[in-house]
Amino acid sequence: MGPLAITFGLGILGVLFAFWLAQDVLRRDQGTPEMRQVSSAIYEGAMAFMRRQYGTIIVLALVGSVVVGIVIAAVEGNTGLGISTAISFLVGALCSALAGFIGMYISIQANIRTASAARRSLNEAVQASLRGGAVSGFLVVALSLLGVALMFVLFGGLADPARAPFQIVGFGFGASFVALFAQLGGGIYTKAADVGADLVGKVEANIPEDDPRNAAVVADLVGDNVGDCAGRGADLFESTAAESIGAMILGVAVYALARRANLPNAEYWIFFPLVVRALGIIASGAGLLIVRARDGENAMNALNRGYFLAAGLSAIFMVGAAQYMLGSIWFGLAGLVGVLTSIAFVYITQYYTAGTWRPVQEIARASLTGPATNIISGTAVGFESTFATAVSISIALVASYWMGVQGVAALGLPVAGHAAGVFGTAIATMGMLMTAAYILAMDTFGPITDNAGGIVEMSHQPEEVRRITDELDSVGNTTKALTKGYAIASAALAAFLLFSAYIDKVNEVLCKNAPIDRVTGLPDLVACVRPVAQGGLGIHLLEAVDLAKVNVFVAALLGAMLVYLFSSLAIRAVGRASQTIILEVRRQFAENPGIMAGTVRPDYGRCVDITTRAALREMVAPGLLAVAVPIAIGVALKHEAAAGMLMVGTIVGVLLATVLNNGGGAWDNAKKYIEAGYMKNPDGSVIGKGTPTHAASVVGDTVGDPFKDTAGPSLHVLVKLLSTITLVLAPLFIG
Amino acid sequence: MGPLAITFGLGILGVLFAFWLAQDVLRRDQGTPEMRQVSSAIYEGAMAFMRRQYGTIIVLALVGSVVVGIVIAAVEGNTGLGISTAISFLVGALCSALAGFIGMYISIQANIRTASAARRSLNEAVQASLRGGAVSGFLVVALSLLGVALMFVLFGGLADPARAPFQIVGFGFGASFVALFAQLGGGIYTKAADVGADLVGKVEANIPEDDPRNAAVVADLVGDNVGDCAGRGADLFESTAAESIGAMILGVAVYALARRANLPNAEYWIFFPLVVRALGIIASGAGLLIVRARDGENAMNALNRGYFLAAGLSAIFMVGAAQYMLGSIWFGLAGLVGVLTSIAFVYITQYYTAGTWRPVQEIARASLTGPATNIISGTAVGFESTFATAVSISIALVASYWMGVQGVAALGLPVAGHAAGVFGTAIATMGMLMTAAYILAMDTFGPITDNAGGIVEMSHQPEEVRRITDELDSVGNTTKALTKGYAIASAALAAFLLFSAYIDKVNEVLCKNAPIDRVTGLPDLVACVRPVAQGGLGIHLLEAVDLAKVNVFVAALLGAMLVYLFSSLAIRAVGRASQTIILEVRRQFAENPGIMAGTVRPDYGRCVDITTRAALREMVAPGLLAVAVPIAIGVALKHEAAAGMLMVGTIVGVLLATVLNNGGGAWDNAKKYIEAGYMKNPDGSVIGKGTPTHAASVVGDTVGDPFKDTAGPSLHVLVKLLSTITLVLAPLFIG
């Protein structure tokens, strides 16, 4: 069976598996009428948001695809390429939107089933929520795989596998484009609703969280879905798509040499990323199916067992596929590095954001002296967490690069060291992303259990039900944090291969059909030499992004600045949108005293609607900035500078996202640490809720909200957007 | 008169001017015995700190110079070079320490004179404080200039001007080394004392700021001097020294070609940076002497008049010197770009940190909904401020680069475009730094007026005296913020020329005496070709820092991470040190009830001593990190990677320092904005001190303190340390 058959077969199997999971969730019971009332309010709100948001996004994507197609056709003087880029852009955008939409639809059906199952057993609740989340996870990975594979076949990959990967970069750009707006819009929505509901409910009206009298409470519950499920789904859709395409482009260089050396199955170098992704679906599915929570056990352990099975199977599949398809154990080892990196990030994130370790406890203790020291301490923790992140990524890159070089040397292929090394890092990224479906299932588990808790709370269920949903909610907080660590690490690894793919693409454009060869007299130097218009010989040196050039340095500085400016706009958008909600809730309280008395139901729908419109309005400015600035820099400062912007923007984006995600998570859990009663006076009495220390920790938690749920995750998307924009628009930047 | 005669002449004049200013300050009257009592407590505390701190620093510098000398001697196999590097390192360290020490000494004499003068007139108080601050400013610039010039002559610059600049890079490293510890130690001291005094005084004991019953109050007053005067002085000493040396190294490339072309006075290309710096002293001195505050006028206007005279004269001197020494108007224009950039930064900093503009007002309004929204808003403002910073630096670099290329072309010199362009950016940096002495005078004006206010407060002077010192204190806050903006912008500009100097240095080491020439067949490519051990030809391509190489990329990622990790340690150090002080003040209150009653004077000295020891202890970890990590990266990943670390570390350092400085300054002034009564309810009533809004703004101010006074300024020093370390240890990194 050929690699493409495996790819399509397992990809379709992944989609079918997602539908089977959806059926499995939907056939479960939907609890009491009271529960259904709450759930249907969430459902209506979420669907209203999704319809409006994806309506906007699809219009933007249509415009985007036409513009991109025209630009490429004009710059390259090749109408066919313009059309193929526009089509792949649009298909990428639509696949991403489809995966997000269906995943969301099931996610908001799973919350009521989870709430209802919690009345019976922990295990049933875990299964309802995890499988509900897995629908999104498997659809994202399978649709991304099928979309890339389909585009590859459509644009002649069977006839000329070396050319097709360059034709389908538009798919990744389309996916990035949707992800940018899905994550930004969802991130702004979720935190605007959260902050707005808290400020007007807990602070002003002095009613507890998830109180049905708060008109913003449904918007808040909807928000968890649109941020974590739809947003992160689009984020990882983009990662897997861009990584597959980038790795195929890198495979082309090896393929060409393997063919010249008359090795059998040279095209396997190009198909390998697709096959590995397909095998990852199987590994993730197996992990998912074994999850069973024993009574009295922490649900996190059950999820971890599934994850370790998925990771273990991924490792075995990876080594086997590398051995069979590429013929050297070294490539399998490079893939293992990726699997290990994903495990490392699970632990790094836990260390920085879980109450069992030093960082969160340090923030909790700093709350003793008030909100200021809480904030200072959390900032220090966020900054510190870049260390483990950067070192892990560095080790993974250097090790897998070295293994790639060893692998090619072992095969005796005449491949330049750099191309082989970069291919090694690409395999590590594939290894890291093999468990993506499982990780996404754990992530979407988060909003489902959070919503289930809200439903239980609002429908006044007994204490023991609430205990189960509370535990699941807290596990969900951990899995949401883990996913962010995983997403940023995979973005960083993927970025390196996407840079390299960009440079290959630039070479492809610059060299056209000219031979790429060593420069006479310079043994280490490879260049292509081709006739230029003036009649002389144009010589283009390959693979250099020279930061010492002033335009490259300036572009790098501006790329780094873009990360901060974008974050500033995203953070500020939350503040503005939340003001809108506060005004609406105040209005409802004022105009209808029955709401506060509990005799009249507030107008939840209006709050959802207002939040939706505010979030969509606010996502426009940062979204356009993220698209326009890289293009402007590339056009003004040219292709080498665009690479500098891309690389340094990525480094800064990865680190700042780490700071924002981990700082935010640590603040959140420092508050929970205090609420759980772990903070004590010297005499042993608990410093808990209601104390100034707890109030200080609430300030930190509120500050962390837009950091970890809006700006941080949006930065994941931004760094990948930089890659895909430059990859697609490379011809425009070559002056 | 030759350029070196001008340099030495004006340098010595600068030192004499500083001593004349010192005399002028010291001869002024010292007020009432009560004032003298406070002042002498500050004096003793500051001197105790300085003795202990500089004692530690000088020991560290001695060890550093020996280690650097041995390493260079061993790696280069050249004992002479090792000794010259060690000597210049030590002289650089000593000059910096000397300038810091004398400046501090006068600064803490000027505070009492300013307090006393405030009893008579605003103008007298302005003159006492500005001239007191100018002692530090002129000593820093003049000693830096004389030190560099002396080293240049000592190491054979008269005989071989092309070789000597490479021999004296140790001077810059020594200056960086001292600056690192001076700024870190001073920054930790000042904020630990400030935060400690506030938490234990205002919050716990409920007594006002600067209350004599607070045992930490003198430590707090001492802190302003050691942070802003000694710390920033060492910072700009390092900037001017490193910039002079780097610019001379870049001048060597043009010098060699000018000589080959038989142009007259070819060595002027190397002397030009020294002459410009010397002329800057004159411009700054003239500006200083005209400062006269009219009655009823805002003192900031008086300082601004002086600054604009200094900047205007600098522009004229720059254009004249460039025309006379280098022979083209283009170089003068490049210098003008630098002067304009320094003015731009004065305005950018004011926009982001003064209450008259949108950012600070936005933070003040966000305080209405509590500390969390205050922090979120301040963070957004800090992030946003990177935009104007990065864009201004980018414009300055691109414009001056282009002018450098034009200038060389106008002269018909056969200089490679890159070398000419970089020399253009070097001239812009010189232009920017011409007013350094004046800027530093304004900066040290800050702690002097702050201390004068404390003395007036603690010695119970009448209201109208306090009004004058309050106004000066507020002007001082502005000038301190401006100086940070100026320091970070000049560091960013200087960094680009220091990268280029590093690359020239690497080329010098790699090429030894081999000819640097164009590679046959590649018109744009310059390389040196020399025999290598294996008997073949080693070919070294010049001027490439290729971020697409995995080791360069990883080094860049780690360099960026270092910025965050270092900031984390610096911020955390403040927290730990302040805990020590809180415990001590509490102990004094508990053991001696007479203190709170006001009948017994607390033991100020013990608090100063404890803070001193805590600050010195806490500066060790971040200090060693800042020195060890760049060396480890350079040794492990080699010279090209070291350049990547340096450049990306600099970009991230500049941006993060901007965020921390401007965010901190904006929080500070948002609090002052509310205290000044500008925040109003819809009905027009003032929301001032004592309201929850004010309390929220105090949280932001406290958070901003270690950001803007410890971590931010320490990052200025870190980025320059990266440059000087790599410049000196380049031979060690070449594998």
Short mmCIF file of N, CA, C and O in Angstrom, two decimals, chain A residues 256-335:
data_model
loop_
_atom_site.label_atom_id
_atom_site.label_comp_id
_atom_site.label_asym_id
_atom_site.label_seq_id
_atom_site.Cartn_x
_atom_site.Cartn_y
_atom_site.Cartn_z
N ALA A 256 15.35 15.25 -4.56
CA ALA A 256 16.05 15.48 -5.82
C ALA A 256 17.39 14.73 -5.83
O ALA A 256 17.77 14.11 -6.83
N LEU A 257 18.07 14.79 -4.69
CA LEU A 257 19.39 14.13 -4.63
C LEU A 257 19.25 12.62 -4.57
O LEU A 257 20.05 11.89 -5.16
N ALA A 258 18.22 12.15 -3.85
CA ALA A 258 18.03 10.70 -3.76
C ALA A 258 17.70 10.13 -5.14
O ALA A 258 18.13 9.03 -5.50
N ARG A 259 16.94 10.92 -5.91
CA ARG A 259 16.62 10.45 -7.26
C ARG A 259 17.85 10.41 -8.14
O ARG A 259 18.06 9.46 -8.89
N ARG A 260 18.65 11.47 -8.02
CA ARG A 260 19.86 11.53 -8.82
C ARG A 260 20.77 10.34 -8.48
O ARG A 260 21.47 9.80 -9.32
N ALA A 261 20.75 9.95 -7.17
CA ALA A 261 21.58 8.81 -6.75
C ALA A 261 20.88 7.48 -7.03
O ALA A 261 21.36 6.43 -6.62
N ASN A 262 19.73 7.56 -7.74
CA ASN A 262 19.01 6.34 -8.13
C ASN A 262 18.57 5.48 -6.96
O ASN A 262 18.52 4.25 -7.06
N LEU A 263 18.27 6.11 -5.83
CA LEU A 263 17.74 5.34 -4.71
C LEU A 263 16.28 4.98 -4.99
O LEU A 263 15.58 5.75 -5.65
N PRO A 264 15.81 3.83 -4.49
CA PRO A 264 14.41 3.49 -4.70
C PRO A 264 13.50 4.36 -3.84
O PRO A 264 13.93 4.85 -2.77
N ASN A 265 12.29 4.56 -4.28
CA ASN A 265 11.28 5.30 -3.51
C ASN A 265 11.73 6.69 -3.05
O ASN A 265 11.49 7.09 -1.92
N ALA A 266 12.40 7.40 -3.94
CA ALA A 266 12.90 8.73 -3.55
C ALA A 266 11.75 9.63 -3.10
O ALA A 266 11.93 10.49 -2.23
N GLU A 267 10.55 9.43 -3.67
CA GLU A 267 9.44 10.33 -3.33
C GLU A 267 8.96 10.13 -1.89
O GLU A 267 8.20 10.95 -1.37
N TYR A 268 9.42 9.06 -1.23
CA TYR A 268 9.06 8.88 0.18
C TYR A 268 9.50 10.06 1.04
O TYR A 268 8.90 10.36 2.07
N TRP A 269 10.57 10.73 0.63
CA TRP A 269 11.03 11.89 1.39
C TRP A 269 9.97 12.99 1.42
O TRP A 269 9.93 13.79 2.34
N ILE A 270 9.16 13.03 0.39
CA ILE A 270 8.12 14.06 0.34
C ILE A 270 6.84 13.58 1.02
O ILE A 270 6.13 14.36 1.65
N PHE A 271 6.59 12.25 0.94
CA PHE A 271 5.35 11.72 1.51
C PHE A 271 5.44 11.47 3.02
O PHE A 271 4.42 11.35 3.70
N PHE A 272 6.68 11.38 3.50
CA PHE A 272 6.88 11.00 4.89
C PHE A 272 6.06 11.84 5.88
O PHE A 272 5.40 11.28 6.78
N PRO A 273 6.05 13.17 5.77
CA PRO A 273 5.28 13.97 6.76
C PRO A 273 3.81 13.58 6.80
O PRO A 273 3.20 13.55 7.87
N LEU A 274 3.24 13.25 5.63
CA LEU A 274 1.82 12.90 5.60
C LEU A 274 1.59 11.58 6.30
O LEU A 274 0.63 11.43 7.08
N VAL A 275 2.45 10.60 6.04
CA VAL A 275 2.27 9.28 6.63
C VAL A 275 2.40 9.37 8.15
O VAL A 275 1.61 8.77 8.90
N VAL A 276 3.40 10.13 8.61
CA VAL A 276 3.58 10.25 10.05
C VAL A 276 2.36 10.89 10.71
O VAL A 276 1.88 10.43 11.75
N ARG A 277 1.83 11.89 10.09
CA ARG A 277 0.65 12.55 10.64
C ARG A 277 -0.51 11.55 10.71
O ARG A 277 -1.25 11.49 11.69
N ALA A 278 -0.65 10.73 9.65
CA ALA A 278 -1.73 9.75 9.61
C ALA A 278 -1.56 8.73 10.73
O ALA A 278 -2.52 8.36 11.42
N LEU A 279 -0.32 8.29 10.95
CA LEU A 279 -0.08 7.32 12.03
C LEU A 279 -0.37 7.94 13.39
O LEU A 279 -0.81 7.26 14.32
N GLY A 280 -0.11 9.24 13.51
CA GLY A 280 -0.39 9.93 14.76
C GLY A 280 -1.87 9.87 15.12
O GLY A 280 -2.24 9.80 16.29
N ILE A 281 -2.72 9.86 14.09
CA ILE A 281 -4.17 9.76 14.35
C ILE A 281 -4.49 8.43 15.02
O ILE A 281 -5.27 8.38 15.99
N ILE A 282 -3.85 7.36 14.53
CA ILE A 282 -4.08 6.04 15.12
C ILE A 282 -3.60 6.01 16.57
O ILE A 282 -4.30 5.55 17.49
N ALA A 283 -2.39 6.54 16.79
CA ALA A 283 -1.84 6.54 18.14
C ALA A 283 -2.74 7.31 19.09
O ALA A 283 -3.04 6.87 20.22
N SER A 284 -3.22 8.48 18.63
CA SER A 284 -4.07 9.31 19.49
C SER A 284 -5.39 8.61 19.77
O SER A 284 -5.92 8.66 20.88
N GLY A 285 -5.94 7.95 18.73
CA GLY A 285 -7.21 7.25 18.90
C GLY A 285 -7.10 6.13 19.92
O GLY A 285 -7.98 5.96 20.79
N ALA A 286 -6.01 5.37 19.83
CA ALA A 286 -5.82 4.28 20.79
C ALA A 286 -5.73 4.84 22.20
O ALA A 286 -6.34 4.31 23.15
N GLY A 287 -4.95 5.94 22.36
CA GLY A 287 -4.81 6.54 23.68
C GLY A 287 -6.17 6.96 24.22
O GLY A 287 -6.51 6.74 25.40
N LEU A 288 -6.99 7.54 23.34
CA LEU A 288 -8.28 8.05 23.78
C LEU A 288 -9.20 6.94 24.26
O LEU A 288 -9.92 7.08 25.26
N LEU A 289 -9.16 5.81 23.54
CA LEU A 289 -10.12 4.75 23.84
C LEU A 289 -9.83 4.05 25.17
O LEU A 289 -10.73 3.43 25.74
N ILE A 290 -8.58 4.11 25.65
CA ILE A 290 -8.30 3.40 26.91
C ILE A 290 -8.62 4.24 28.14
O ILE A 290 -8.51 3.75 29.27
N VAL A 291 -8.96 5.52 27.95
CA VAL A 291 -9.16 6.37 29.14
C VAL A 291 -10.37 5.90 29.95
O VAL A 291 -11.48 5.82 29.43
N ARG A 292 -10.12 5.56 31.20
CA ARG A 292 -11.18 5.10 32.11
C ARG A 292 -10.80 5.61 33.50
O ARG A 292 -9.73 5.27 34.00
N ALA A 293 -11.63 6.42 34.09
CA ALA A 293 -11.29 6.96 35.41
C ALA A 293 -11.82 6.03 36.49
O ALA A 293 -13.02 5.76 36.54
N ARG A 294 -10.91 5.53 37.34
CA ARG A 294 -11.37 4.69 38.45
C ARG A 294 -11.99 5.57 39.53
O ARG A 294 -11.60 6.74 39.67
N ASP A 295 -12.89 5.01 40.29
CA ASP A 295 -13.52 5.80 41.35
C ASP A 295 -12.47 6.22 42.38
O ASP A 295 -11.61 5.44 42.76
N GLY A 296 -12.57 7.45 42.82
CA GLY A 296 -11.64 7.94 43.83
C GLY A 296 -10.30 8.36 43.27
O GLY A 296 -9.47 8.96 43.95
N GLU A 297 -10.08 8.10 42.00
CA GLU A 297 -8.81 8.46 41.38
C GLU A 297 -8.89 9.89 40.86
O GLU A 297 -9.97 10.37 40.47
N ASN A 298 -7.76 10.60 40.85
CA ASN A 298 -7.74 11.91 40.22
C ASN A 298 -7.88 11.71 38.71
O ASN A 298 -7.16 10.92 38.11
N ALA A 299 -8.84 12.45 38.13
CA ALA A 299 -9.12 12.26 36.70
C ALA A 299 -7.90 12.55 35.84
O ALA A 299 -7.74 12.01 34.75
N MET A 300 -6.99 13.40 36.36
CA MET A 300 -5.79 13.73 35.57
C MET A 300 -4.97 12.47 35.30
O MET A 300 -4.37 12.34 34.23
N ASN A 301 -4.94 11.55 36.28
CA ASN A 301 -4.18 10.32 36.07
C ASN A 301 -4.74 9.52 34.90
O ASN A 301 -3.98 8.96 34.10
N ALA A 302 -6.07 9.47 34.82
CA ALA A 302 -6.69 8.73 33.72
C ALA A 302 -6.31 9.37 32.38
O ALA A 302 -5.93 8.67 31.44
N LEU A 303 -6.37 10.70 32.33
CA LEU A 303 -6.00 11.37 31.08
C LEU A 303 -4.53 11.13 30.76
O LEU A 303 -4.15 10.94 29.61
N ASN A 304 -3.70 11.14 31.81
CA ASN A 304 -2.27 10.93 31.58
C ASN A 304 -1.98 9.54 31.02
O ASN A 304 -1.12 9.38 30.16
N ARG A 305 -2.70 8.52 31.53
CA ARG A 305 -2.48 7.17 30.98
C ARG A 305 -2.75 7.15 29.48
O ARG A 305 -1.98 6.61 28.70
N GLY A 306 -3.86 7.77 29.09
CA GLY A 306 -4.18 7.82 27.67
C GLY A 306 -3.09 8.55 26.90
O GLY A 306 -2.66 8.12 25.82
N TYR A 307 -2.62 9.67 27.48
CA TYR A 307 -1.59 10.45 26.78
C TYR A 307 -0.32 9.65 26.60
O TYR A 307 0.31 9.66 25.53
N PHE A 308 0.08 8.92 27.65
CA PHE A 308 1.33 8.19 27.54
C PHE A 308 1.21 7.03 26.55
O PHE A 308 2.16 6.70 25.85
N LEU A 309 0.03 6.44 26.47
CA LEU A 309 -0.14 5.42 25.44
C LEU A 309 -0.02 6.06 24.06
O LEU A 309 0.68 5.54 23.17
N ALA A 310 -0.68 7.19 23.88
CA ALA A 310 -0.60 7.87 22.58
C ALA A 310 0.84 8.23 22.24
O ALA A 310 1.31 8.03 21.11
N ALA A 311 1.57 8.75 23.23
CA ALA A 311 2.96 9.15 22.98
C ALA A 311 3.82 7.92 22.71
O ALA A 311 4.69 7.94 21.81
N GLY A 312 3.61 6.84 23.47
CA GLY A 312 4.40 5.64 23.27
C GLY A 312 4.16 5.04 21.89
O GLY A 312 5.12 4.71 21.17
N LEU A 313 2.90 4.94 21.50
CA LEU A 313 2.59 4.41 20.17
C LEU A 313 3.18 5.32 19.08
O LEU A 313 3.70 4.85 18.08
N SER A 314 3.09 6.62 19.31
CA SER A 314 3.66 7.56 18.33
C SER A 314 5.15 7.27 18.14
O SER A 314 5.66 7.27 17.02
N ALA A 315 5.85 7.06 19.26
CA ALA A 315 7.29 6.79 19.19
C ALA A 315 7.55 5.54 18.36
O ALA A 315 8.42 5.52 17.47
N ILE A 316 6.76 4.48 18.62
CA ILE A 316 6.98 3.23 17.89
C ILE A 316 6.67 3.41 16.40
O ILE A 316 7.46 3.04 15.53
N PHE A 317 5.53 4.04 16.11
CA PHE A 317 5.16 4.26 14.71
C PHE A 317 6.22 5.11 14.00
O PHE A 317 6.56 4.86 12.84
N MET A 318 6.70 6.11 14.70
CA MET A 318 7.67 7.02 14.10
C MET A 318 8.94 6.27 13.71
O MET A 318 9.43 6.37 12.58
N VAL A 319 9.47 5.50 14.68
CA VAL A 319 10.72 4.78 14.41
C VAL A 319 10.50 3.79 13.28
O VAL A 319 11.32 3.68 12.34
N GLY A 320 9.36 3.10 13.32
CA GLY A 320 9.09 2.13 12.26
C GLY A 320 8.97 2.81 10.89
O GLY A 320 9.59 2.36 9.91
N ALA A 321 8.20 3.89 10.83
CA ALA A 321 7.99 4.55 9.55
C ALA A 321 9.31 5.10 9.01
O ALA A 321 9.59 5.01 7.81
N ALA A 322 10.12 5.68 9.91
CA ALA A 322 11.39 6.26 9.47
C ALA A 322 12.30 5.16 8.92
O ALA A 322 12.94 5.30 7.88
N GLN A 323 12.34 4.03 9.64
CA GLN A 323 13.19 2.93 9.21
C GLN A 323 12.73 2.41 7.84
O GLN A 323 13.53 2.23 6.93
N TYR A 324 11.41 2.21 7.72
CA TYR A 324 10.89 1.60 6.49
C TYR A 324 10.97 2.58 5.31
O TYR A 324 11.38 2.22 4.21
N MET A 325 10.57 3.83 5.57
CA MET A 325 10.47 4.76 4.43
C MET A 325 11.79 5.46 4.12
O MET A 325 12.09 5.74 2.97
N LEU A 326 12.55 5.83 5.17
CA LEU A 326 13.75 6.64 4.92
C LEU A 326 15.02 5.81 5.08
O LEU A 326 16.09 6.24 4.65
N GLY A 327 14.93 4.67 5.76
CA GLY A 327 16.05 3.74 5.74
C GLY A 327 17.16 3.99 6.74
O GLY A 327 18.25 3.43 6.62
N SER A 328 16.92 4.86 7.74
CA SER A 328 17.98 5.02 8.74
C SER A 328 17.35 5.25 10.12
O SER A 328 16.37 5.99 10.25
N ILE A 329 17.94 4.62 11.11
CA ILE A 329 17.45 4.76 12.48
C ILE A 329 17.57 6.20 12.96
O ILE A 329 16.81 6.66 13.82
N TRP A 330 18.53 6.95 12.37
CA TRP A 330 18.75 8.32 12.84
C TRP A 330 17.51 9.19 12.68
O TRP A 330 17.23 10.06 13.49
N PHE A 331 16.78 8.96 11.61
CA PHE A 331 15.58 9.78 11.41
C PHE A 331 14.51 9.44 12.45
O PHE A 331 13.80 10.31 12.94
N GLY A 332 14.45 8.14 12.77
CA GLY A 332 13.52 7.74 13.83
C GLY A 332 13.90 8.39 15.15
O GLY A 332 13.03 8.85 15.92
N LEU A 333 15.20 8.48 15.41
CA LEU A 333 15.63 9.12 16.66
C LEU A 333 15.27 10.61 16.66
O LEU A 333 14.87 11.16 17.69
N ALA A 334 15.43 11.24 15.52
CA ALA A 334 15.04 12.66 15.44
C ALA A 334 13.55 12.81 15.77
O ALA A 334 13.15 13.74 16.48
N GLY A 335 12.75 11.88 15.27
CA GLY A 335 11.32 11.91 15.59
C GLY A 335 11.07 11.70 17.07
O GLY A 335 10.21 12.35 17.68
#
